[in-house]
Amino acid sequence: MTYNLTYFRAFTSFCTSSNNPPGAKEGWLSTVVAHTQPDILVCNEVDGSNATAHGRILNFSLNTNGTSRWAATDLYTNGSSLINAVYYDQTKLGLKSQSIISNDLQNTTLVRGIDVIRFYYKDSLLAWNPDTLFFTVFAAHFKAGNTPGDLTERQKACEALMNHLASNPRDDVYLLAGDLNMNKSQESGFQQLLNYSNAG
């Protein structure tokens, strides 16, 4: 499940604790998660200046009312003040590795990094047979907007993602989760995801 939390605990002149109350958001998110029961939650637009917001989601939205199944991945940033925060059901999934795609193909910093998280399924037979399913989740929040520059930034992020896929060892399963801000299927970034020339 993905959820854009819109400046969660990141306060600005236009996004204040009055018009974007973090405590209320924590409660609302807790209600949504309790109802939907996801195994993975990708949150976009979480304050990246420190770990407080990340921890509050874990402790005040997820592991509440006697629930303790949720774990959090590490925080990664490419310099953006808003980051992705990823949580998972640790009774079902284990965290194998984590990294971030920070730059486009010209080695310029992306507007926001793309988190790369590799999980494995905690099969009940793992103690006897260490063969299980591995899968990779890409947590992304592409640039919003309709200007030519916005479209270019989304395309650069998609190219970086697809280049990562083509350049790294492969899993059988990949998930792209987050707020992609794609306005139509003809958009160049969307077409990069569908028709990447080096996908192999």
mmCIF file of N, CA and C in Angstrom, residues 9-10 47 51 56-57 61 72 74 106 114-115 143 149 153 170:
data_model
loop_
_atom_site.group_PDB
_atom_site.id
_atom_site.type_symbol
_atom_site.label_atom_id
_atom_site.label_comp_id
_atom_site.label_asym_id
_atom_site.label_seq_id
_atom_site.Cartn_x
_atom_site.Cartn_y
_atom_site.Cartn_z
ATOM 1 N N ARG A 9 4.858 16.103 9.144
ATOM 2 C CA ARG A 9 5.763 16.699 10.129
ATOM 3 C C ARG A 9 6.857 17.554 9.498
ATOM 4 N N ALA A 10 6.628 18.024 8.291
ATOM 5 C CA ALA A 10 7.525 18.972 7.617
ATOM 6 C C ALA A 10 6.748 20.275 7.473
ATOM 7 N N ASP A 47 8.858 14.065 6.556
ATOM 8 C CA ASP A 47 9.963 14.968 6.887
ATOM 9 C C ASP A 47 11.268 14.185 6.964
ATOM 10 N N ALA A 51 14.883 11.616 12.204
ATOM 11 C CA ALA A 51 14.126 10.361 12.245
ATOM 12 C C ALA A 51 12.812 10.460 13.014
ATOM 13 N N ARG A 56 7.525 8.236 14.527
ATOM 14 C CA ARG A 56 6.147 8.483 14.958
ATOM 15 C C ARG A 56 5.148 7.684 14.135
ATOM 16 N N ILE A 57 5.398 7.527 12.841
ATOM 17 C CA ILE A 57 4.509 6.685 12.040
ATOM 18 C C ILE A 57 4.542 5.265 12.574
ATOM 19 N N SER A 61 1.097 5.191 14.503
ATOM 20 C CA SER A 61 0.141 4.839 13.448
ATOM 21 C C SER A 61 0.092 3.345 13.180
ATOM 22 N N ALA A 72 10.413 -0.827 10.542
ATOM 23 C CA ALA A 72 10.719 0.251 9.597
ATOM 24 C C ALA A 72 12.057 -0.010 8.925
ATOM 25 N N ASP A 74 15.499 1.611 7.077
ATOM 26 C CA ASP A 74 16.318 2.783 7.387
ATOM 27 C C ASP A 74 15.888 3.963 6.529
ATOM 28 N N GLN A 106 22.912 11.215 -15.964
ATOM 29 C CA GLN A 106 23.975 12.204 -16.150
ATOM 30 C C GLN A 106 24.666 12.521 -14.826
ATOM 31 N N ILE A 114 15.004 7.426 -4.998
ATOM 32 C CA ILE A 114 14.137 6.251 -5.127
ATOM 33 C C ILE A 114 14.715 5.173 -4.225
ATOM 34 N N ASP A 115 13.976 4.808 -3.196
ATOM 35 C CA ASP A 115 14.447 3.769 -2.276
ATOM 36 C C ASP A 115 14.359 2.407 -2.942
ATOM 37 N N LYS A 143 8.503 13.894 -9.361
ATOM 38 C CA LYS A 143 8.195 15.322 -9.381
ATOM 39 C C LYS A 143 6.773 15.571 -9.887
ATOM 40 N N GLY A 149 9.708 21.124 -17.606
ATOM 41 C CA GLY A 149 10.745 20.736 -16.649
ATOM 42 C C GLY A 149 10.295 19.616 -15.724
ATOM 43 N N GLU A 153 11.963 15.904 -15.337
ATOM 44 C CA GLU A 153 12.420 15.338 -14.056
ATOM 45 C C GLU A 153 11.822 13.951 -13.825
ATOM 46 N N ARG A 170 19.093 -9.625 -10.708
ATOM 47 C CA ARG A 170 17.640 -9.586 -10.848
ATOM 48 C C ARG A 170 16.924 -10.480 -9.843
#
